[in-house]
Amino acid sequence: MTGYNAPVKDMQFLLHDVFAISVLDIPGYSDLDRAFTGAVLEEAGKVASAVLAPLNATGDRQGCVLENGNVRTPDGFKAAFAAMKEGGWTALDCDPEYGGQGLPYLVNCAVGEIFVSANMAFNMYQGLTHGAVSAIHTHGTDAQKAMYLPKMIACDWTGTMNLTEPHCGTDLGLLRTKAEPQEDGSYLITGQKIFISAGDHDLAENIIHLVLARAPGGGEGTKGISLFIVPKFLVGEDGNPGARNGVSTGKIEEKMGIHGNATCVLNYDGAKGWLLGDLHKGMRAMFTMMNEARLGVGLQGYAVAEAAYQNAVTYAKDRLQGRAVTGVQNPGGAADPLIVHPDIRRMLMDQKSFVEGARALTFWGASLIDRAHRSDDAAADGLIGLLTPVIKGFQTDKGFEAAVQAQQIFGGHGYIEEQGMSQFVRDARIAMIYEGANGVQALDLVGRKLAADGGRHVMAFLDLIKAECRAHDGDKRMQPFAGALKSASKQLQAAALYFMQNGMKNPDAALAGSSDFLHLTGHVCLGLMWVKMAKAAFTALDAGAGDKDYLEAKIATGRYYMARQLPACTMHLAKIESGADPVMALAAEAF
């Protein structure tokens, strides 16, 4: 059986020592002092450890069951969902006008990490609802907001996103689901959607599906797609669920992981729906939900790795195996604990340095979202737009690797289900695929985000890194950090220059290196975060503030990342500069 404890100390260090959120000029941040965020995170940690984590294995073993057209969730999920609602955890950063608490998105992000680490599959029910709330809040009419948002923010009703169809995933231009307009202003939706997370369940009294479909006159491709609100139960004039709508669950997918979440095939047979946003502009409305979801999936990547890492550390300290090559470390035992061995330390340091760096990057990204939305800051909006595919793609790739490393530390015991480590690996795997597979994230980064607004945002990012490095000139303690980041950022610039010089005349040259560019950018991002964390740790030590052991461990972990992980930038640049020829050399028939 696995366990989990919320890393509140590390979160507090980031929020208040690294980012100093309470003094930032973002509306609402002045209320986020150390005592307030500490109280919120500690309470979330208690819910995670006492309520959610014990159900993680239960959800994995039992999964969801489709009975007589209705989905039953695993034992304990209904009570846990009720506890989440009662505690107000589903409404942290939602609009107070509709029952939300109005806290910044950053707070919701930090709490979300805790809940994902404890039970990823369970948290998806409310997490997807949050995205649907954002889409309706941004694009809905006043009447739609009044009808749906209060119930969805409270999670009395939950929400989904319906994009994928059996014949099309990423290429939504092939979408076939139809929307026929009716005289009363509604539409009848007909078609089939697959891979719908939380598509049906017994946790809420209604489910509000956001469905992409084609209305007449829209034309071909994605430009002809509209977005519709399609409730499972039609909402009566009294605001309560009434008759069953024409949407049914065809089956629950049998998946590699996240068994506790119902991934459904949904059949729409003349289901009544209402347009959300502008006609034939559905992709714009859906991307309000998708962009939020992608940052959330990036969070899932490191949050599952955090839980796996915690269990790997415990096992490495307890499990006796072999003797340290430098001499006996446990003379009273038959062997030394695993953690004395350098290769075990390597794997643990890989995990620790990644997770702590990814947490910092995600928190910083959340603060950029707050700045963009609360201050209408175009620069912040552009920067987080650039970084979103990196956060999603890099952190889920590396998060899966970290979960596998945690499992590896258990040896054969990690491969059997009794220990629970395989669940972390299986659950983490989906994050590399859904909300846009990571290869698509890489194409988005290279094909769209680099050139967006004339390259203004990537240049601003590089300027930010240069300023960070210059700020530490003359500080010998910071040179292992700032010096390494400076070198890596030059490799990032070289890669971008290669694309500029070769991408137009040979697009394959850019696309063949896109995944390497995403990873190169991800390493530079985490390098930037480690520079910031190291400086904050040195400052606290100089002031005699904080936990000395924690701060020294933070610096040592950062040094490891800069020395052992950041050099991967050299490899990625070499692969990018090899061009398309090695990738495209074989004819299709030769495979």
XYZ file of C-alpha atoms in Angstrom:
591
model
C 0.000 0.000 0.000
C 1.371 3.387 -0.986
C 1.168 6.567 1.065
C 1.296 10.302 0.418
C 2.024 13.478 2.379
C 1.499 16.905 0.852
C 4.816 18.772 0.296
C 3.523 21.904 2.015
C 6.980 23.139 3.063
C 8.222 23.069 -0.516
C 5.095 24.787 -1.796
C 5.385 27.509 0.829
C 9.042 28.040 -0.072
C 8.072 28.578 -3.701
C 5.114 30.820 -3.002
C 6.787 33.099 -0.484
C 10.582 32.788 -0.738
C 11.015 32.279 -4.474
C 8.066 34.140 -5.990
C 7.118 36.395 -3.032
C 3.516 36.272 -4.194
C 2.021 38.501 -1.493
C 3.985 41.524 -2.767
C 3.389 40.965 -6.490
C 1.212 43.540 -8.252
C -1.377 40.960 -9.299
C -4.907 41.709 -8.019
C -5.805 39.353 -5.168
C -2.224 38.340 -4.387
C -1.802 40.759 -1.480
C -4.178 38.542 0.513
C -1.999 35.475 0.009
C 0.291 35.776 2.996
C 2.248 32.827 4.373
C -0.243 32.044 7.117
C -3.206 31.990 4.738
C -1.646 29.779 2.068
C -0.185 27.525 4.740
C -3.612 26.982 6.291
C -5.182 26.178 2.918
C -2.431 23.776 1.891
C -2.275 22.023 5.257
C -6.023 21.428 5.179
C -5.869 20.190 1.588
C -3.071 17.844 2.647
C -5.263 16.393 5.389
C -8.079 15.721 2.912
C -5.619 14.161 0.483
C -4.000 11.847 3.031
C -7.128 10.865 4.952
C -9.782 10.754 2.222
C -8.337 10.588 -1.287
C -5.100 8.582 -1.056
C -6.742 5.556 0.631
C -9.143 5.350 -2.345
C -6.405 5.424 -4.981
C -5.783 1.675 -4.937
C -9.508 0.994 -4.552
C -10.272 2.929 -7.701
C -7.496 1.143 -9.553
C -8.702 -2.321 -8.531
C -12.435 -1.828 -8.917
C -12.627 0.636 -11.775
C -15.983 1.949 -12.971
C -18.871 -0.304 -13.984
C -21.594 0.312 -16.594
C -24.899 -1.163 -15.372
C -28.185 -0.704 -17.222
C -26.879 2.370 -18.993
C -25.550 4.018 -15.836
C -21.978 4.223 -14.548
C -21.121 3.255 -10.977
C -17.885 4.640 -9.538
C -15.645 2.678 -7.126
C -16.472 2.216 -3.449
C -15.919 5.357 -1.418
C -15.870 7.790 -4.346
C -19.363 9.185 -3.664
C -18.583 9.959 -0.022
C -15.228 11.482 -0.972
C -16.843 13.645 -3.642
C -19.398 14.859 -1.124
C -16.559 15.758 1.247
C -14.797 17.727 -1.497
C -17.977 19.670 -2.214
C -18.695 20.322 1.448
C -15.169 21.639 1.978
C -15.534 24.123 -0.882
C -12.530 22.645 -2.705
C -14.308 22.658 -6.076
C -14.876 26.437 -5.985
C -11.553 27.917 -4.862
C -10.817 30.226 -7.780
C -14.276 30.471 -9.322
C -16.313 33.665 -9.711
C -17.979 34.684 -6.401
C -20.999 35.887 -8.383
C -21.829 32.236 -9.015
C -20.764 30.774 -5.674
C -16.999 30.632 -6.062
C -14.427 31.839 -3.552
C -12.613 34.131 -5.988
C -9.084 33.076 -5.026
C -6.304 33.289 -7.619
C -5.775 30.401 -9.996
C -2.375 29.813 -8.385
C -4.054 28.667 -5.163
C -6.264 26.260 -7.085
C -3.167 24.983 -8.884
C -1.263 24.273 -5.660
C -4.251 22.522 -4.088
C -4.805 20.640 -7.335
C -1.318 19.184 -7.187
C -2.031 17.781 -3.738
C -5.265 16.161 -4.856
C -3.756 14.743 -8.067
C -0.842 13.200 -6.168
C -3.276 11.570 -3.763
C -5.714 10.268 -6.377
C -5.379 11.375 -9.993
C -8.390 9.479 -11.333
C -10.719 10.858 -8.661
C -9.560 14.441 -9.097
C -10.401 14.364 -12.797
C -14.144 14.537 -12.046
C -13.862 17.977 -10.521
C -10.873 19.032 -12.625
C -12.739 18.639 -15.903
C -15.716 20.430 -14.416
C -13.461 23.394 -13.659
C -12.495 23.599 -17.332
C -16.119 23.480 -18.458
C -16.948 26.228 -15.959
C -14.205 28.393 -17.463
C -15.538 27.886 -20.990
C -19.117 28.765 -20.020
C -17.966 31.707 -17.892
C -15.945 33.113 -20.812
C -18.267 32.407 -23.736
C -21.731 31.835 -22.278
C -24.696 34.182 -22.282
C -25.882 35.681 -18.997
C -28.741 33.183 -18.978
C -26.395 30.243 -19.546
C -24.091 31.408 -16.771
C -26.994 31.786 -14.361
C -28.373 28.348 -15.246
C -25.194 26.278 -15.173
C -22.395 27.931 -13.230
C -23.724 27.870 -9.638
C -24.473 24.136 -9.816
C -21.228 23.320 -11.635
C -19.021 25.391 -9.348
C -20.554 23.564 -6.388
C -20.111 20.297 -8.353
C -23.752 19.424 -7.829
C -23.425 19.126 -11.595
C -20.167 18.170 -13.306
C -18.837 18.946 -16.766
C -17.018 17.268 -19.647
C -15.390 18.140 -22.953
C -16.381 16.149 -26.059
C -13.947 16.438 -28.951
C -12.679 13.061 -30.146
C -14.593 10.754 -32.492
C -13.713 7.207 -33.600
C -12.198 8.393 -36.886
C -10.498 11.579 -35.660
C -8.494 12.598 -32.645
C -6.087 15.466 -33.172
C -7.458 16.241 -36.646
C -10.782 17.735 -35.581
C -11.367 19.001 -39.102
C -12.641 15.463 -39.847
C -15.340 15.732 -37.180
C -18.776 14.368 -38.227
C -21.137 15.017 -35.295
C -24.070 17.085 -36.574
C -26.062 19.915 -34.993
C -29.475 20.600 -36.544
C -31.034 23.984 -35.647
C -34.543 24.038 -34.165
C -37.191 26.756 -34.180
C -36.808 27.359 -30.431
C -33.124 28.238 -30.848
C -31.811 24.884 -29.667
C -29.992 22.254 -31.755
C -30.357 18.508 -32.044
C -26.943 16.852 -31.673
C -26.289 13.517 -33.369
C -23.030 11.597 -33.437
C -20.601 9.594 -31.341
C -17.804 10.854 -29.080
C -15.086 8.657 -27.584
C -12.483 8.937 -24.817
C -14.759 11.200 -22.755
C -13.243 11.396 -19.274
C -15.887 11.479 -16.522
C -18.437 11.042 -19.310
C -20.914 9.386 -16.949
C -20.907 8.607 -13.239
C -23.000 8.575 -10.066
C -21.266 11.460 -8.260
C -23.507 14.323 -9.409
C -27.176 14.807 -10.258
C -26.426 16.114 -13.757
C -23.520 16.182 -16.225
C -23.082 19.128 -18.566
C -21.351 18.040 -21.764
C -19.591 20.588 -23.962
C -19.773 19.065 -27.439
C -18.096 20.043 -30.698
C -20.400 19.543 -33.687
C -21.106 20.851 -37.173
C -24.062 23.148 -37.762
C -25.279 23.881 -41.321
C -23.389 26.534 -43.239
C -20.099 26.142 -41.431
C -18.067 24.690 -44.243
C -15.314 22.111 -44.048
C -12.458 21.797 -41.590
C -12.217 23.257 -38.113
C -13.657 26.606 -39.207
C -17.091 25.051 -39.495
C -17.231 23.627 -35.972
C -19.437 24.989 -33.197
C -19.573 24.240 -29.471
C -22.780 23.212 -27.702
C -23.966 22.759 -24.131
C -25.680 19.365 -23.943
C -26.885 18.338 -20.456
C -27.369 14.694 -19.537
C -30.719 15.693 -18.034
C -32.642 18.614 -19.493
C -32.910 21.496 -17.046
C -36.454 22.582 -16.203
C -37.742 26.089 -15.632
C -37.213 25.555 -11.912
C -33.489 25.025 -12.553
C -33.560 21.340 -11.644
C -32.772 18.298 -13.815
C -35.788 16.864 -15.576
C -36.189 14.450 -18.476
C -33.228 12.417 -19.757
C -31.659 13.954 -22.832
C -30.763 11.957 -25.953
C -27.244 11.088 -24.815
C -26.283 7.621 -23.620
C -23.143 5.782 -22.572
C -22.204 3.117 -25.097
C -19.374 1.623 -23.048
C -16.564 2.342 -20.624
C -13.099 1.962 -22.106
C -10.776 -0.613 -20.520
C -7.608 1.371 -20.013
C -4.008 0.971 -18.905
C -4.563 3.289 -15.928
C -6.800 5.902 -14.269
C -9.313 3.093 -13.743
C -11.222 5.116 -11.173
C -12.280 7.610 -13.825
C -14.983 6.626 -16.285
C -13.666 7.079 -19.831
C -16.805 6.736 -21.908
C -18.123 6.316 -25.412
C -21.067 8.740 -25.592
C -23.800 8.361 -28.199
C -25.796 11.466 -29.125
C -29.120 10.627 -30.753
C -30.923 13.894 -31.372
C -29.815 15.226 -27.993
C -30.950 18.759 -27.272
C -28.144 21.282 -27.047
C -27.566 25.012 -26.985
C -24.888 27.000 -28.773
C -22.020 28.169 -26.555
C -20.242 31.189 -28.005
C -20.450 32.162 -31.661
C -21.756 29.916 -34.411
C -18.926 28.193 -36.336
C -16.397 29.513 -33.778
C -16.426 26.489 -31.511
C -12.700 25.880 -31.536
C -12.067 29.280 -29.973
C -14.473 28.485 -27.145
C -13.167 24.963 -26.670
C -9.581 26.162 -26.439
C -10.511 28.173 -23.366
C -11.026 24.772 -21.790
C -8.175 23.017 -23.592
C -5.465 25.516 -22.632
C -6.411 25.296 -18.959
C -6.552 21.520 -19.247
C -3.055 21.380 -20.751
C -1.511 23.210 -17.835
C -3.469 20.876 -15.548
C -2.116 17.826 -17.374
C 1.419 19.189 -17.061
C 0.716 19.392 -13.352
C -0.457 15.767 -13.387
C 2.890 14.785 -14.893
C 4.935 15.895 -11.898
C 2.220 15.369 -9.258
C 2.051 11.619 -9.899
C 5.860 11.571 -9.971
C 5.885 13.277 -6.552
C 3.715 10.542 -5.048
C 5.837 7.808 -6.637
C 9.030 9.502 -5.438
C 7.806 9.715 -1.839
C 7.181 5.976 -1.769
C 10.499 5.228 -3.459
C 12.379 7.255 -0.816
C 10.674 5.363 1.992
C 11.484 2.019 0.407
C 15.100 2.993 -0.320
C 15.634 3.910 3.320
C 13.966 0.765 4.689
C 14.964 -1.983 2.282
C 18.268 -3.698 3.194
C 20.231 -4.834 0.153
C 23.998 -5.220 -0.243
C 26.766 -3.204 1.379
C 28.026 0.259 0.507
C 31.272 0.038 -1.469
C 32.848 2.645 0.811
C 32.235 0.616 3.965
C 29.459 -0.792 6.108
C 26.769 1.804 6.853
C 24.439 -0.387 8.906
C 26.655 -2.547 11.136
C 23.719 -3.798 13.174
C 21.933 -5.218 10.121
C 22.530 -7.965 7.628
C 22.894 -5.381 4.836
C 22.849 -1.633 4.227
C 19.715 0.205 3.080
C 19.317 0.723 -0.653
C 19.814 4.457 -0.356
C 23.568 4.065 0.265
C 24.139 2.914 -3.323
C 25.112 5.602 -5.885
C 22.785 4.331 -8.604
C 19.811 4.435 -6.247
C 20.834 7.978 -5.278
C 21.037 8.869 -8.980
C 17.491 7.750 -9.605
C 16.175 9.514 -6.507
C 18.016 12.713 -7.411
C 16.662 12.561 -10.957
C 13.156 12.377 -9.526
C 13.618 14.963 -6.796
C 15.311 17.562 -9.000
C 12.671 17.149 -11.712
C 9.646 17.267 -9.418
C 10.804 20.331 -7.507
C 11.757 22.143 -10.705
C 8.478 21.243 -12.409
C 6.485 22.406 -9.392
C 8.232 25.777 -9.574
C 7.590 26.093 -13.318
C 3.915 25.196 -12.932
C 3.418 27.670 -10.091
C 5.136 30.362 -12.136
C 2.916 29.482 -15.098
C -0.174 29.751 -12.902
C 0.951 33.192 -11.745
C 1.309 34.246 -15.392
C -2.270 33.111 -16.008
C -3.406 35.175 -13.021
C -1.483 38.196 -14.273
C -2.917 37.810 -17.767
C -6.502 37.418 -16.569
C -6.574 39.704 -13.540
C -4.422 42.500 -14.963
C -5.221 42.080 -18.664
C -1.487 41.733 -19.272
C -0.828 40.824 -22.921
C 2.855 40.047 -22.300
C 2.002 37.529 -19.575
C -0.665 36.000 -21.799
C 1.829 35.619 -24.635
C 4.486 34.097 -22.394
C 2.183 31.479 -20.876
C 0.900 30.720 -24.377
C 4.496 29.975 -25.390
C 5.181 27.856 -22.308
C 1.910 25.863 -22.169
C 2.993 23.155 -24.663
C 6.323 22.919 -22.825
C 4.668 22.523 -19.429
C 2.287 19.926 -20.820
C 4.690 17.978 -23.016
C 7.987 18.117 -21.135
C 6.553 17.584 -17.669
C 4.436 14.603 -18.657
C 7.299 12.942 -20.557
C 9.697 13.442 -17.663
C 7.017 12.711 -15.066
C 6.423 9.296 -16.600
C 10.182 8.653 -16.596
C 10.306 9.624 -12.928
C 7.447 7.261 -12.059
C 9.257 4.442 -13.840
C 12.441 5.249 -11.908
C 10.512 5.169 -8.632
C 9.141 1.759 -9.585
C 12.661 0.603 -10.526
C 13.936 1.315 -7.014
C 11.544 -1.356 -5.739
C 13.073 -3.917 -8.123
C 10.818 -6.924 -8.614
C 8.551 -5.714 -5.821
C 7.767 -2.655 -7.936
C 6.468 -4.855 -10.726
C 3.866 -6.667 -8.672
C 0.556 -5.000 -7.898
C 0.780 -5.497 -4.135
C 3.212 -2.585 -3.677
C 1.119 -0.140 -5.739
C 4.019 1.336 -7.690
C 2.775 0.062 -11.027
C -0.358 2.187 -10.633
C 1.724 5.363 -10.637
C 3.366 4.262 -13.888
C 0.076 3.266 -15.495
C -1.735 6.418 -14.383
C 1.093 8.725 -15.460
C 1.168 7.294 -18.971
C -2.096 8.889 -20.125
C -0.832 12.404 -19.419
C 1.563 12.099 -22.376
C -1.394 11.351 -24.663
C -4.570 13.226 -23.762
C -5.299 16.936 -24.178
C -3.083 16.843 -27.253
C -0.412 14.142 -27.567
C 3.083 15.368 -26.766
C 4.204 15.207 -30.374
C 1.390 17.624 -31.170
C 2.529 19.872 -28.323
C 5.984 19.951 -29.896
C 4.537 20.810 -33.317
C 2.457 23.567 -31.740
C 5.537 25.005 -30.034
C 7.710 25.014 -33.175
C 5.032 25.568 -35.802
C 2.930 28.224 -34.070
C 4.220 29.525 -30.761
C 7.785 30.422 -31.813
C 6.593 32.729 -34.577
C 3.553 34.105 -32.727
C 3.412 37.906 -32.768
C 6.605 38.065 -34.775
C 8.557 35.985 -32.270
C 7.992 38.590 -29.560
C 7.238 36.099 -26.802
C 10.199 33.791 -27.299
C 12.467 36.835 -27.439
C 10.935 38.110 -24.196
C 11.586 34.705 -22.616
C 15.221 34.736 -23.707
C 15.619 38.303 -22.441
C 14.170 37.221 -19.104
C 16.795 34.475 -18.858
C 19.603 36.878 -19.761
C 18.457 39.291 -17.053
C 18.319 36.473 -14.502
C 21.870 35.393 -15.334
C 23.221 38.973 -15.225
C 21.626 39.484 -11.811
C 24.061 36.942 -10.358
C 27.278 38.233 -11.907
C 30.009 38.277 -9.282
C 28.219 35.848 -6.949
C 30.504 32.806 -6.918
C 27.931 30.657 -5.133
C 25.483 31.199 -7.979
C 27.863 30.463 -10.845
C 27.097 26.703 -10.990
C 23.503 27.775 -11.521
C 23.614 30.973 -13.581
C 26.579 29.840 -15.656
C 24.921 26.571 -16.609
C 21.660 28.340 -17.454
C 23.490 30.853 -19.636
C 25.103 28.046 -21.639
C 21.809 26.178 -22.022
C 19.978 29.322 -23.131
C 22.586 29.842 -25.863
C 21.817 26.329 -27.100
C 18.117 27.185 -27.102
C 18.863 30.276 -29.199
C 20.981 28.195 -31.590
C 18.119 25.732 -32.029
C 15.623 28.510 -32.719
C 18.046 30.046 -35.232
C 18.377 26.685 -36.986
C 14.605 26.557 -37.453
C 14.535 30.127 -38.767
C 17.274 29.404 -41.298
C 16.016 26.002 -42.443
C 12.337 25.701 -41.579
C 10.909 27.682 -44.492
C 12.881 25.950 -47.235
C 12.515 22.508 -45.618
C 9.656 22.312 -43.117
C 10.581 18.727 -42.258
C 13.851 20.055 -40.832
C 11.916 21.948 -38.197
C 9.284 19.319 -37.534
C 11.827 16.486 -37.213
C 13.449 18.414 -34.375
C 10.288 19.652 -32.707
C 10.206 17.146 -29.837
C 13.874 17.781 -29.124
C 13.187 21.510 -29.110
C 10.327 21.013 -26.650
C 12.631 19.088 -24.316
C 15.473 21.549 -24.750
C 13.080 24.365 -23.824
C 11.779 22.355 -20.878
C 15.266 21.859 -19.485
C 16.005 25.577 -19.875
C 12.749 26.394 -18.075
C 13.634 24.130 -15.156
C 17.148 25.540 -15.173
C 15.652 29.024 -14.795
C 13.534 27.810 -11.904
C 16.558 26.264 -10.193
C 18.459 29.532 -10.456
C 15.561 31.296 -8.752
C 15.249 28.602 -6.071
C 18.988 28.531 -5.352
C 19.100 32.300 -4.921
C 16.121 32.205 -2.563
C 17.739 29.423 -0.526
C 21.072 31.266 -0.243
C 19.236 34.440 0.788
C 17.320 32.607 3.509
C 20.491 30.948 4.799
C 22.300 34.295 4.897
C 19.435 35.736 6.913
C 19.332 32.779 9.285
C 15.701 32.208 8.308
C 13.967 28.942 7.621
C 15.003 25.319 7.975
C 18.772 25.107 7.393
C 18.734 21.424 6.448
C 15.887 21.964 3.985
C 17.597 24.959 2.369
C 20.929 23.192 2.018
C 19.176 20.185 0.494
C 17.432 22.525 -1.936
C 20.767 23.950 -3.100
C 22.334 20.495 -3.448
C 19.334 19.293 -5.469
C 19.621 22.297 -7.748
C 23.313 21.689 -8.282
C 22.465 18.138 -9.305
C 19.976 19.324 -11.903
C 22.388 21.827 -13.397
C 25.249 19.295 -13.489
C 23.395 16.110 -14.457
C 20.181 17.126 -16.265
C 20.798 20.440 -18.012
C 23.595 18.961 -20.205
C 20.814 17.146 -22.084
C 20.413 20.459 -23.937
C 23.644 19.670 -25.819
C 22.230 16.364 -27.000
C 18.910 17.894 -28.073
C 20.652 20.651 -30.036
C 22.828 18.099 -31.840
C 19.757 16.107 -32.832
C 17.950 19.245 -34.032
C 20.924 20.328 -36.145
C 21.151 16.889 -37.759
C 18.105 17.986 -39.717
C 15.375 15.941 -41.342
C 17.513 13.562 -43.426
C 18.182 10.923 -40.734
C 14.484 10.936 -39.817
C 12.995 10.904 -43.328
C 15.605 8.771 -45.123
C 13.584 5.558 -45.321
C 10.714 5.111 -47.716
C 7.494 4.054 -46.029
C 7.856 0.598 -47.602
C 11.171 0.085 -45.795
C 9.624 0.072 -42.329
